[in-house]
Amino acid sequence: MAKKVFIKTYGCQMNVYDSQRMADAMEAEGYELTDMAEGADLVVLNTCHIREKATEKTYSELGRLKPLAEAKAQSGSKMVIGVAGCVAQAEGEEIVRRQPLVDLVVGPQAYHRLPQLARRASEHNAAGLVETEFPAEDKFDHIPLAKRALGPTAFLTVQEGCDKFCAFCVVPYTRGAELSRPAEKLLREARELVARGVVEITLLGQNVNAYHGMGPDGREWSLARLLHALAEIDGLKRLRFTTSHPNDMSEDLIAAHGELEILMPYLHLPVQAGSDRILKAMNRKHSAAEYLSLIERIRKARPDLALSGDFIVGFPGEDDADFEQTMALVREVGYAQAYSFKYSARPGTPAAGNDQVPEEVKAARLAALQDLLNEQQARFNSRCVGQTMPILLEKPGREPGQLVGRSPYLQPVHLNAAAERVGEIVEVRIEQAMRNSLSGVEA
Ligand code: SAH
Ligand code: SF4
Ligand code: F3S
């Protein structure tokens, strides 16, 4: 019987992509992917370190795995438990010390070593194998795409790591220096995905618009150049990219939003805060006015562009007036959707030791900001009612006979359609707007 691997993913889309590639790597070793930890021969937690709560989830999940590992041992075999992702990188051996159940720790740049580590852990019963190097080779190079069925949408990591060092953020430490994958490899992987039925590709990177990979012509390609080349792939119908930094929004990328019909009119462009004093303390290296004028320029290139963002409230030193400026910026932009968080002090980051904002102040500011963002999202969604939009049918919905698709603006859209139509793009008249989704009928 084939061995089974269970992978649980936390954190961002880059982790989702990495988990798929780890699954590919283990399938190449003869493992079968399973959707439950119980009975699995290998359990990998692909973790996130971005906020304290995210890190704590790793340890509570490990606690829950303990009885399952014991049951497996009683049945005479071993459940190898691995921790991957950003907690693995940040805490390394500390994880094994805190939870001896863990057999292996593998950092985000060393996933091609997972099969070998898993083999060693299961054969020799070796405890606490830790691999958190940043090797020079491309971690995905040695991993073939698995044979398992793919859906109509796929992620493709084009860039990893970050050199920006925002004062609150662990990513430059957990993912390492910014690195772009060569364009040729990405084009090849994209063609392979499309050949297997994928019609929408989302390019991923912690700073995706900082992409500057080597092109097949021997020159450095920008993200815009890469998007233009991907747009030529026959059968590919939609392109997206995330996450972008305002300072890397180059002229050619802005122009691409007007030039490429395949590029969806939706941009995730985090600003974090609206006060220049706080932006400076965060080391974001741009002002609120610069962000607003950038948005104006992108909207000029693509008038129906919908925006999404990330916000942090309660950054050290943020006072009521600073926070008001965040609210003012949000009112000015009008987001279709956004994520917002209370600042969480992260060990080793520059802001962690500074003048912390009290918890109840953070909570009140977050509630106020989320009220405003929810109101904007509801308004954006309700404006879609009565419109007809192309919807990419992605998967079965909650009710029988129903499918869920995505609008160009990334809203989930529910409609009645037969299951075999997954992967089609259909014109849908939107009839109803909920807070986080829409519903409609085929036009
Ligand atoms: N690379 C992306 C996002 C990185 S993490 C970017 O540069 O925008 C995703 C989001 O988590 C960030 O945009 C930020 O809003 C939030 N975040 C990061 N560190 C945080 C911290 N210490 N506390 C609270 N939120 C944080
Ligand atoms: Fe973190 Fe800033 Fe880099 Fe984004 S740009 S990953 S927030 S350091
Ligand atoms: Fe979390 Fe690492 Fe992504 S810290 S948000 S999993 S880059």
Short mmCIF file of C-alpha atoms and ligand atoms in Angstrom, two decimals:
data_model
loop_
_atom_site.label_atom_id
_atom_site.label_comp_id
_atom_site.label_asym_id
_atom_site.label_seq_id
_atom_site.Cartn_x
_atom_site.Cartn_y
_atom_site.Cartn_z
CA MET A 1 0.00 0.00 0.00
CA ALA A 2 1.27 3.46 -0.89
CA LYS A 3 2.42 5.66 1.94
CA LYS A 4 0.25 8.66 2.69
CA VAL A 5 1.21 12.29 3.11
CA PHE A 6 -0.96 14.95 4.71
CA ILE A 7 0.00 18.61 4.27
CA LYS A 8 -1.70 21.39 6.21
CA THR A 9 -1.17 24.92 4.96
CA TYR A 10 -1.21 28.16 6.92
CA GLY A 11 -0.41 31.72 5.84
CA CYS A 12 -0.16 33.20 2.38
CA GLN A 13 -0.66 31.94 -1.17
CA MET A 14 3.06 31.32 -1.52
CA ASN A 15 2.63 28.64 1.10
CA VAL A 16 -0.30 27.20 -0.86
CA TYR A 17 1.94 26.93 -3.93
CA ASP A 18 4.80 25.47 -1.88
CA SER A 19 2.48 22.88 -0.35
CA GLN A 20 1.44 21.77 -3.82
CA ARG A 21 5.07 21.47 -4.83
CA MET A 22 5.87 19.48 -1.66
CA ALA A 23 2.96 17.22 -2.55
CA ASP A 24 4.43 16.87 -6.07
CA ALA A 25 7.81 15.97 -4.57
CA MET A 26 6.32 13.32 -2.28
CA GLU A 27 4.12 11.89 -5.04
CA ALA A 28 7.26 11.40 -7.09
CA GLU A 29 8.49 9.33 -4.11
CA GLY A 30 5.41 7.11 -4.33
CA TYR A 31 3.38 8.81 -1.62
CA GLU A 32 -0.35 9.43 -1.99
CA LEU A 33 -1.85 12.74 -0.90
CA THR A 34 -4.52 12.44 1.80
CA ASP A 35 -6.82 15.05 3.33
CA MET A 36 -6.57 13.89 6.92
CA ALA A 37 -3.73 13.55 9.36
CA GLU A 38 -5.11 10.37 10.94
CA GLY A 39 -3.14 7.37 9.72
CA ALA A 40 -0.78 9.41 7.54
CA ASP A 41 2.86 8.28 7.26
CA LEU A 42 4.06 11.85 6.81
CA VAL A 43 2.40 14.97 8.18
CA VAL A 44 3.77 18.35 7.10
CA LEU A 45 2.62 21.59 8.66
CA ASN A 46 3.44 24.40 6.26
CA THR A 47 3.49 27.25 8.73
CA CYS A 48 3.23 31.04 8.91
CA HIS A 49 5.15 33.35 11.25
CA ILE A 50 3.68 36.70 10.24
CA ARG A 51 1.83 37.40 13.50
CA GLU A 52 2.17 35.82 16.92
CA LYS A 53 -1.20 34.08 16.59
CA ALA A 54 -0.10 32.43 13.34
CA THR A 55 3.00 31.00 15.01
CA GLU A 56 1.03 29.73 17.99
CA LYS A 57 -1.25 27.78 15.64
CA THR A 58 1.75 25.62 14.73
CA TYR A 59 2.24 24.51 18.30
CA SER A 60 -1.44 23.91 19.01
CA GLU A 61 -1.70 21.80 15.85
CA LEU A 62 1.37 19.80 16.89
CA GLY A 63 -0.33 19.14 20.22
CA ARG A 64 -3.37 17.79 18.39
CA LEU A 65 -1.17 15.49 16.31
CA LYS A 66 0.30 13.78 19.36
CA PRO A 67 -2.48 11.20 19.95
CA LEU A 68 -2.56 10.46 16.20
CA ALA A 69 1.19 9.82 16.17
CA GLU A 70 0.80 7.54 19.21
CA ALA A 71 -2.04 5.60 17.58
CA LYS A 72 0.07 5.15 14.47
CA ALA A 73 3.00 3.90 16.56
CA GLN A 74 0.71 1.41 18.29
CA SER A 75 -0.30 0.01 14.94
CA GLY A 76 3.39 -0.72 14.35
CA SER A 77 4.33 2.09 11.95
CA LYS A 78 5.58 5.61 12.27
CA MET A 79 3.98 8.97 11.58
CA VAL A 80 6.79 11.29 10.54
CA ILE A 81 5.95 14.84 11.59
CA GLY A 82 7.53 17.73 9.73
CA VAL A 83 7.34 21.48 10.17
CA ALA A 84 7.91 23.52 7.01
CA GLY A 85 7.36 27.18 6.14
CA CYS A 86 8.19 30.38 7.91
CA VAL A 87 8.04 29.15 11.51
CA ALA A 88 10.48 26.41 10.49
CA GLN A 89 12.85 29.03 9.13
CA ALA A 90 12.46 31.44 12.04
CA GLU A 91 12.63 28.96 14.92
CA GLY A 92 14.58 25.99 13.52
CA GLU A 93 15.77 23.67 16.29
CA GLU A 94 13.74 25.54 18.86
CA ILE A 95 10.67 23.77 17.44
CA VAL A 96 12.08 20.33 18.24
CA ARG A 97 13.05 21.51 21.69
CA ARG A 98 9.56 22.83 22.37
CA GLN A 99 7.80 19.85 20.75
CA PRO A 100 9.97 16.69 20.64
CA LEU A 101 7.29 15.01 18.56
CA VAL A 102 8.70 16.84 15.53
CA ASP A 103 10.94 14.65 13.35
CA LEU A 104 12.02 17.20 10.79
CA VAL A 105 12.11 20.93 10.23
CA VAL A 106 12.49 22.23 6.70
CA GLY A 107 12.79 25.91 5.73
CA PRO A 108 10.98 27.41 2.71
CA GLN A 109 14.06 27.35 0.49
CA ALA A 110 14.90 23.69 1.04
CA TYR A 111 11.76 21.83 -0.04
CA HIS A 112 13.58 19.78 -2.64
CA ARG A 113 15.27 18.13 0.34
CA LEU A 114 11.96 17.01 1.86
CA PRO A 115 11.86 13.51 0.30
CA GLN A 116 15.33 12.73 1.56
CA LEU A 117 14.63 14.12 5.02
CA ALA A 118 11.38 12.15 5.23
CA ARG A 119 13.20 8.97 4.21
CA ARG A 120 15.86 9.47 6.84
CA ALA A 121 13.29 10.25 9.52
CA SER A 122 11.19 7.17 8.78
CA GLU A 123 14.03 4.68 8.23
CA HIS A 124 16.40 5.56 11.00
CA ASN A 125 13.95 6.96 13.45
CA ALA A 126 16.29 9.93 13.53
CA ALA A 127 14.84 12.73 15.60
CA GLY A 128 15.00 16.44 14.97
CA LEU A 129 16.44 16.74 11.46
CA VAL A 130 16.73 20.44 10.74
CA GLU A 131 17.31 21.91 7.28
CA THR A 132 17.08 25.69 7.12
CA GLU A 133 19.81 26.56 4.65
CA PHE A 134 19.21 28.97 1.79
CA PRO A 135 20.83 26.80 -0.92
CA ALA A 136 21.81 28.42 -4.21
CA GLU A 137 19.79 26.07 -6.41
CA ASP A 138 16.13 26.63 -7.34
CA LYS A 139 14.12 24.61 -4.86
CA PHE A 140 11.50 23.78 -7.49
CA ASP A 141 13.92 22.64 -10.17
CA HIS A 142 14.06 19.04 -9.10
CA ILE A 143 10.35 18.65 -8.51
CA PRO A 144 8.26 17.41 -11.45
CA LEU A 145 4.62 18.54 -11.63
CA ALA A 146 2.51 15.71 -10.22
CA LYS A 147 0.11 13.66 -12.27
CA ARG A 148 -2.89 14.42 -10.07
CA ALA A 149 -5.72 16.45 -11.62
CA LEU A 150 -5.42 20.23 -11.60
CA GLY A 151 -8.33 22.67 -11.35
CA PRO A 152 -8.91 25.57 -13.77
CA THR A 153 -6.83 28.00 -11.68
CA ALA A 154 -3.25 27.71 -10.53
CA PHE A 155 -0.60 29.63 -8.65
CA LEU A 156 2.87 30.12 -10.02
CA THR A 157 5.60 31.55 -7.80
CA VAL A 158 7.82 33.82 -9.89
CA GLN A 159 9.70 35.61 -7.16
CA GLU A 160 10.49 34.92 -3.55
CA GLY A 161 11.90 36.73 -0.59
CA CYS A 162 12.10 40.39 0.21
CA ASP A 163 14.75 43.06 0.60
CA LYS A 164 12.41 45.79 1.82
CA PHE A 165 12.66 45.23 5.58
CA CYS A 166 9.47 46.94 6.68
CA ALA A 167 10.00 47.52 10.39
CA PHE A 168 7.17 45.18 11.45
CA CYS A 169 7.76 42.25 9.12
CA VAL A 170 9.46 38.84 9.46
CA VAL A 171 9.35 37.92 5.77
CA PRO A 172 12.85 39.15 4.84
CA TYR A 173 14.17 36.87 7.59
CA THR A 174 12.01 33.82 6.90
CA ARG A 175 12.06 33.88 3.10
CA GLY A 176 15.45 35.43 2.62
CA ALA A 177 16.70 37.82 -0.03
CA GLU A 178 14.64 38.70 -3.05
CA LEU A 179 15.13 36.21 -5.86
CA SER A 180 13.43 36.00 -9.28
CA ARG A 181 13.05 32.71 -11.16
CA PRO A 182 14.21 32.72 -14.80
CA ALA A 183 11.42 33.63 -17.25
CA GLU A 184 12.04 30.60 -19.46
CA LYS A 185 11.31 28.17 -16.62
CA LEU A 186 8.17 30.09 -15.71
CA LEU A 187 6.93 30.08 -19.31
CA ARG A 188 7.56 26.35 -19.48
CA GLU A 189 5.72 25.69 -16.22
CA ALA A 190 2.85 27.94 -17.33
CA ARG A 191 2.55 26.11 -20.68
CA GLU A 192 2.47 22.80 -18.86
CA LEU A 193 -0.27 24.05 -16.52
CA VAL A 194 -2.34 25.27 -19.47
CA ALA A 195 -1.85 21.99 -21.31
CA ARG A 196 -3.36 20.31 -18.27
CA GLY A 197 -6.49 22.44 -18.24
CA VAL A 198 -5.51 25.52 -16.26
CA VAL A 199 -7.07 28.70 -17.70
CA GLU A 200 -6.15 31.22 -15.01
CA ILE A 201 -2.70 31.70 -13.52
CA THR A 202 -1.91 33.90 -10.55
CA LEU A 203 1.74 34.88 -10.39
CA LEU A 204 3.00 34.95 -6.83
CA GLY A 205 5.77 36.69 -4.98
CA GLN A 206 6.21 38.45 -1.64
CA ASN A 207 7.11 41.39 -3.86
CA VAL A 208 5.85 40.08 -7.14
CA ASN A 209 6.19 43.37 -8.97
CA ALA A 210 9.87 43.55 -8.05
CA TYR A 211 10.29 40.59 -10.44
CA HIS A 212 13.44 40.92 -12.53
CA GLY A 213 14.21 37.42 -13.76
CA MET A 214 16.53 36.48 -16.58
CA GLY A 215 14.70 36.38 -19.90
CA PRO A 216 15.34 33.88 -22.74
CA ASP A 217 16.95 36.79 -24.62
CA GLY A 218 19.63 37.04 -21.93
CA ARG A 219 18.20 40.28 -20.57
CA GLU A 220 16.43 40.96 -17.31
CA TRP A 221 12.67 40.85 -17.70
CA SER A 222 10.30 42.98 -15.67
CA LEU A 223 7.00 41.60 -14.45
CA ALA A 224 5.26 43.50 -17.26
CA ARG A 225 7.51 41.81 -19.83
CA LEU A 226 6.75 38.42 -18.30
CA LEU A 227 3.00 39.12 -18.32
CA HIS A 228 3.17 40.06 -22.00
CA ALA A 229 4.94 36.78 -22.80
CA LEU A 230 2.51 34.70 -20.72
CA ALA A 231 -0.42 36.41 -22.44
CA GLU A 232 0.71 34.75 -25.69
CA ILE A 233 0.12 31.24 -24.38
CA ASP A 234 -2.72 29.63 -26.31
CA GLY A 235 -5.54 28.57 -24.04
CA LEU A 236 -4.58 30.78 -21.13
CA LYS A 237 -7.49 33.12 -20.44
CA ARG A 238 -6.73 35.03 -17.26
CA LEU A 239 -3.68 36.40 -15.48
CA ARG A 240 -3.36 37.88 -12.01
CA PHE A 241 -0.43 38.69 -9.76
CA THR A 242 0.05 39.28 -6.04
CA THR A 243 1.44 40.84 -3.79
CA SER A 244 2.73 44.14 -5.08
CA HIS A 245 4.65 46.89 -3.32
CA PRO A 246 3.72 50.47 -4.29
CA ASN A 247 7.36 51.38 -4.91
CA ASP A 248 7.76 48.63 -7.53
CA MET A 249 4.74 49.66 -9.59
CA SER A 250 6.80 50.56 -12.68
CA GLU A 251 5.47 52.46 -15.69
CA ASP A 252 5.45 49.37 -17.93
CA LEU A 253 3.43 47.46 -15.34
CA ILE A 254 0.92 50.28 -15.01
CA ALA A 255 0.64 50.37 -18.81
CA ALA A 256 0.16 46.58 -18.94
CA HIS A 257 -3.13 47.02 -17.09
CA GLY A 258 -4.42 48.94 -20.08
CA GLU A 259 -2.72 46.82 -22.75
CA LEU A 260 -3.43 43.25 -21.66
CA GLU A 261 -7.02 42.17 -21.74
CA ILE A 262 -6.02 38.87 -20.15
CA LEU A 263 -4.79 40.73 -17.06
CA MET A 264 -7.70 40.94 -14.64
CA PRO A 265 -8.72 44.41 -13.41
CA TYR A 266 -7.95 43.70 -9.77
CA LEU A 267 -4.88 44.76 -7.88
CA HIS A 268 -3.77 43.95 -4.34
CA LEU A 269 -1.66 46.94 -3.39
CA PRO A 270 -1.04 47.15 0.36
CA VAL A 271 -0.37 50.56 1.89
CA GLN A 272 -0.46 49.53 5.60
CA ALA A 273 -1.20 53.02 6.97
CA GLY A 274 -2.29 56.51 5.94
CA SER A 275 -0.04 58.64 8.14
CA ASP A 276 3.28 59.71 6.67
CA ARG A 277 4.87 59.65 10.11
CA ILE A 278 3.86 56.01 10.57
CA LEU A 279 4.74 55.05 6.98
CA LYS A 280 8.20 56.43 7.65
CA ALA A 281 8.53 54.55 10.94
CA MET A 282 7.39 51.41 9.10
CA ASN A 283 10.16 51.96 6.54
CA ARG A 284 7.68 51.81 3.67
CA LYS A 285 9.63 54.49 1.77
CA HIS A 286 6.64 56.28 0.25
CA SER A 287 4.07 58.81 1.45
CA ALA A 288 0.28 58.56 1.49
CA ALA A 289 0.08 61.15 -1.30
CA GLU A 290 2.46 59.13 -3.47
CA TYR A 291 0.29 56.05 -2.98
CA LEU A 292 -2.84 57.99 -3.92
CA SER A 293 -1.29 59.45 -7.06
CA LEU A 294 -0.03 55.98 -8.05
CA ILE A 295 -3.57 54.65 -7.78
CA GLU A 296 -4.81 57.49 -9.89
CA ARG A 297 -2.29 56.57 -12.61
CA ILE A 298 -3.20 52.87 -12.58
CA ARG A 299 -6.89 53.74 -12.72
CA LYS A 300 -6.20 55.91 -15.71
CA ALA A 301 -4.67 52.91 -17.48
CA ARG A 302 -7.51 50.61 -16.41
CA PRO A 303 -10.60 52.58 -15.34
CA ASP A 304 -12.53 49.57 -13.99
CA LEU A 305 -9.63 48.48 -11.73
CA ALA A 306 -10.75 47.20 -8.32
CA LEU A 307 -8.34 47.59 -5.44
CA SER A 308 -7.51 45.55 -2.44
CA GLY A 309 -5.06 46.27 0.35
CA ASP A 310 -3.51 45.36 3.70
CA PHE A 311 -3.59 47.56 6.79
CA ILE A 312 -1.92 47.43 10.17
CA VAL A 313 -3.43 49.34 13.09
CA GLY A 314 -1.62 50.10 16.31
CA PHE A 315 1.90 50.20 14.93
CA PRO A 316 4.21 51.46 17.74
CA GLY A 317 3.72 55.20 18.23
CA GLU A 318 0.46 55.41 16.22
CA ASP A 319 -1.83 58.01 17.82
CA ASP A 320 -5.46 58.86 17.12
CA ALA A 321 -4.54 61.47 14.50
CA ASP A 322 -2.35 58.95 12.64
CA PHE A 323 -5.14 56.44 12.67
CA GLU A 324 -7.59 59.03 11.37
CA GLN A 325 -5.30 59.46 8.38
CA THR A 326 -5.56 55.75 7.65
CA MET A 327 -9.35 56.10 7.72
CA ALA A 328 -9.13 59.14 5.43
CA LEU A 329 -6.94 57.29 2.95
CA VAL A 330 -9.35 54.35 2.87
CA ARG A 331 -12.26 56.72 2.23
CA GLU A 332 -10.34 58.33 -0.59
CA VAL A 333 -9.33 55.07 -2.34
CA GLY A 334 -12.51 53.02 -1.91
CA TYR A 335 -11.43 49.39 -1.68
CA ALA A 336 -13.30 46.45 -3.20
CA GLN A 337 -11.83 44.23 -0.51
CA ALA A 338 -9.05 44.46 2.10
CA TYR A 339 -7.26 42.73 4.95
CA SER A 340 -6.56 44.49 8.22
CA PHE A 341 -4.61 43.43 11.27
CA LYS A 342 -3.62 44.56 14.74
CA TYR A 343 0.10 45.12 14.88
CA SER A 344 1.85 42.09 16.35
CA ALA A 345 5.38 42.57 17.70
CA ARG A 346 7.66 40.01 16.06
CA PRO A 347 10.93 38.94 17.65
CA GLY A 348 13.95 40.26 15.79
CA THR A 349 12.14 42.98 13.83
CA PRO A 350 13.09 46.64 14.38
CA ALA A 351 9.65 47.79 15.61
CA ALA A 352 9.24 45.07 18.21
CA GLY A 353 10.85 46.89 21.12
CA ASN A 354 9.22 50.28 20.58
CA ASP A 355 6.45 52.15 22.30
CA GLN A 356 3.58 49.65 22.01
CA VAL A 357 -0.02 50.77 21.57
CA PRO A 358 -2.34 49.28 24.26
CA GLU A 359 -4.33 46.24 23.18
CA GLU A 360 -7.75 47.85 23.73
CA VAL A 361 -6.77 50.84 21.56
CA LYS A 362 -5.66 48.48 18.79
CA ALA A 363 -8.91 46.54 19.07
CA ALA A 364 -11.04 49.71 18.84
CA ARG A 365 -9.11 50.99 15.82
CA LEU A 366 -9.33 47.64 14.07
CA ALA A 367 -13.10 47.52 14.63
CA ALA A 368 -13.54 51.02 13.21
CA LEU A 369 -11.36 50.30 10.18
CA GLN A 370 -13.06 46.99 9.49
CA ASP A 371 -16.49 48.62 9.67
CA LEU A 372 -15.39 51.06 7.01
CA LEU A 373 -13.76 48.40 4.82
CA ASN A 374 -16.79 46.11 5.11
CA GLU A 375 -19.05 48.97 4.12
CA GLN A 376 -16.87 49.65 1.07
CA GLN A 377 -16.87 45.98 0.11
CA ALA A 378 -20.66 45.80 0.45
CA ARG A 379 -21.00 48.92 -1.69
CA PHE A 380 -18.65 47.53 -4.34
CA ASN A 381 -20.55 44.24 -4.42
CA SER A 382 -23.96 45.86 -4.61
CA ARG A 383 -22.83 48.02 -7.53
CA CYS A 384 -22.29 44.76 -9.46
CA VAL A 385 -25.99 43.84 -9.25
CA GLY A 386 -27.59 44.15 -12.69
CA GLN A 387 -24.22 43.91 -14.49
CA THR A 388 -23.26 41.01 -16.74
CA MET A 389 -19.73 39.71 -16.17
CA PRO A 390 -17.53 36.87 -17.40
CA ILE A 391 -17.30 34.32 -14.59
CA LEU A 392 -14.72 31.55 -14.52
CA LEU A 393 -16.48 28.46 -13.13
CA GLU A 394 -14.12 27.00 -10.53
CA LYS A 395 -15.76 24.35 -8.37
CA PRO A 396 -18.98 22.89 -6.95
CA GLY A 397 -21.01 25.22 -4.73
CA ARG A 398 -22.74 24.51 -1.43
CA GLU A 399 -26.05 23.43 -2.98
CA PRO A 400 -26.38 20.56 -5.44
CA GLY A 401 -26.50 21.81 -9.04
CA GLN A 402 -24.59 24.92 -8.05
CA LEU A 403 -21.11 26.05 -9.08
CA VAL A 404 -18.91 28.81 -7.69
CA GLY A 405 -16.87 30.94 -10.03
CA ARG A 406 -14.86 34.13 -9.87
CA SER A 407 -15.61 37.51 -11.34
CA PRO A 408 -12.81 39.56 -12.93
CA TYR A 409 -12.69 41.37 -9.56
CA LEU A 410 -12.09 38.08 -7.70
CA GLN A 411 -15.53 37.99 -6.10
CA PRO A 412 -16.94 34.48 -5.63
CA VAL A 413 -20.11 34.12 -7.72
CA HIS A 414 -22.71 31.39 -7.13
CA LEU A 415 -24.91 30.17 -9.96
CA ASN A 416 -26.69 27.09 -11.20
CA ALA A 417 -24.64 25.15 -13.73
CA ALA A 418 -23.72 21.53 -14.42
CA ALA A 419 -20.59 20.19 -12.74
CA GLU A 420 -18.85 19.34 -16.02
CA ARG A 421 -18.74 23.03 -16.93
CA VAL A 422 -16.00 23.76 -14.41
CA GLY A 423 -13.23 25.58 -16.28
CA GLU A 424 -15.56 27.47 -18.63
CA ILE A 425 -15.89 31.24 -18.60
CA VAL A 426 -19.55 32.19 -18.89
CA GLU A 427 -21.42 35.49 -19.00
CA VAL A 428 -23.45 35.85 -15.83
CA ARG A 429 -26.02 38.48 -14.90
CA ILE A 430 -25.48 39.36 -11.25
CA GLU A 431 -28.74 39.32 -9.30
CA GLN A 432 -27.74 39.47 -5.68
CA ALA A 433 -24.86 40.77 -3.62
CA MET A 434 -23.89 39.31 -0.27
CA ARG A 435 -21.08 40.69 1.89
CA ASN A 436 -18.36 38.44 0.48
CA SER A 437 -19.93 37.03 -2.65
CA LEU A 438 -22.43 37.45 -5.47
CA SER A 439 -25.02 35.26 -7.11
CA GLY A 440 -26.51 35.37 -10.57
CA VAL A 441 -27.82 33.54 -13.63
CA GLU A 442 -26.24 32.72 -16.94
CA ALA A 443 -26.98 35.54 -19.36
N1 SAH B 1 4.65 41.03 0.85
C1 SAH B 1 3.43 41.61 1.11
C2 SAH B 1 2.72 41.05 2.32
C3 SAH B 1 3.47 40.47 3.43
S1 SAH B 1 2.63 39.87 4.81
C4 SAH B 1 3.60 43.09 1.18
O1 SAH B 1 4.68 43.59 1.19
O2 SAH B 1 2.62 43.78 1.22
C5 SAH B 1 0.94 40.24 4.59
C6 SAH B 1 0.44 41.34 5.45
O3 SAH B 1 0.55 41.01 6.81
C7 SAH B 1 1.19 42.65 5.33
O4 SAH B 1 0.83 43.37 4.21
C8 SAH B 1 0.83 43.34 6.61
O5 SAH B 1 -0.36 44.07 6.48
C9 SAH B 1 0.59 42.19 7.58
N2 SAH B 1 1.66 42.09 8.57
C10 SAH B 1 2.97 41.83 8.35
N3 SAH B 1 3.64 41.84 9.52
C11 SAH B 1 2.75 42.12 10.48
C12 SAH B 1 2.84 42.30 11.90
N4 SAH B 1 4.01 42.21 12.54
N5 SAH B 1 1.71 42.58 12.58
C13 SAH B 1 0.52 42.70 11.94
N6 SAH B 1 0.38 42.56 10.62
C14 SAH B 1 1.47 42.27 9.89
FE1 SF4 B 2 7.20 42.34 4.60
FE2 SF4 B 2 7.50 44.82 3.74
FE3 SF4 B 2 8.70 42.82 2.46
FE4 SF4 B 2 6.07 43.07 2.32
S1 SF4 B 2 7.57 44.53 1.55
S2 SF4 B 2 7.19 41.19 2.70
S3 SF4 B 2 5.54 43.84 4.35
S4 SF4 B 2 9.14 43.50 4.54
FE1 F3S B 3 3.30 33.83 6.56
FE2 F3S B 3 5.64 33.31 5.53
FE3 F3S B 3 3.63 33.86 3.96
S1 F3S B 3 5.27 34.43 7.37
S2 F3S B 3 2.43 35.27 5.18
S3 F3S B 3 3.77 32.13 5.27
S4 F3S B 3 5.73 34.44 3.66
#
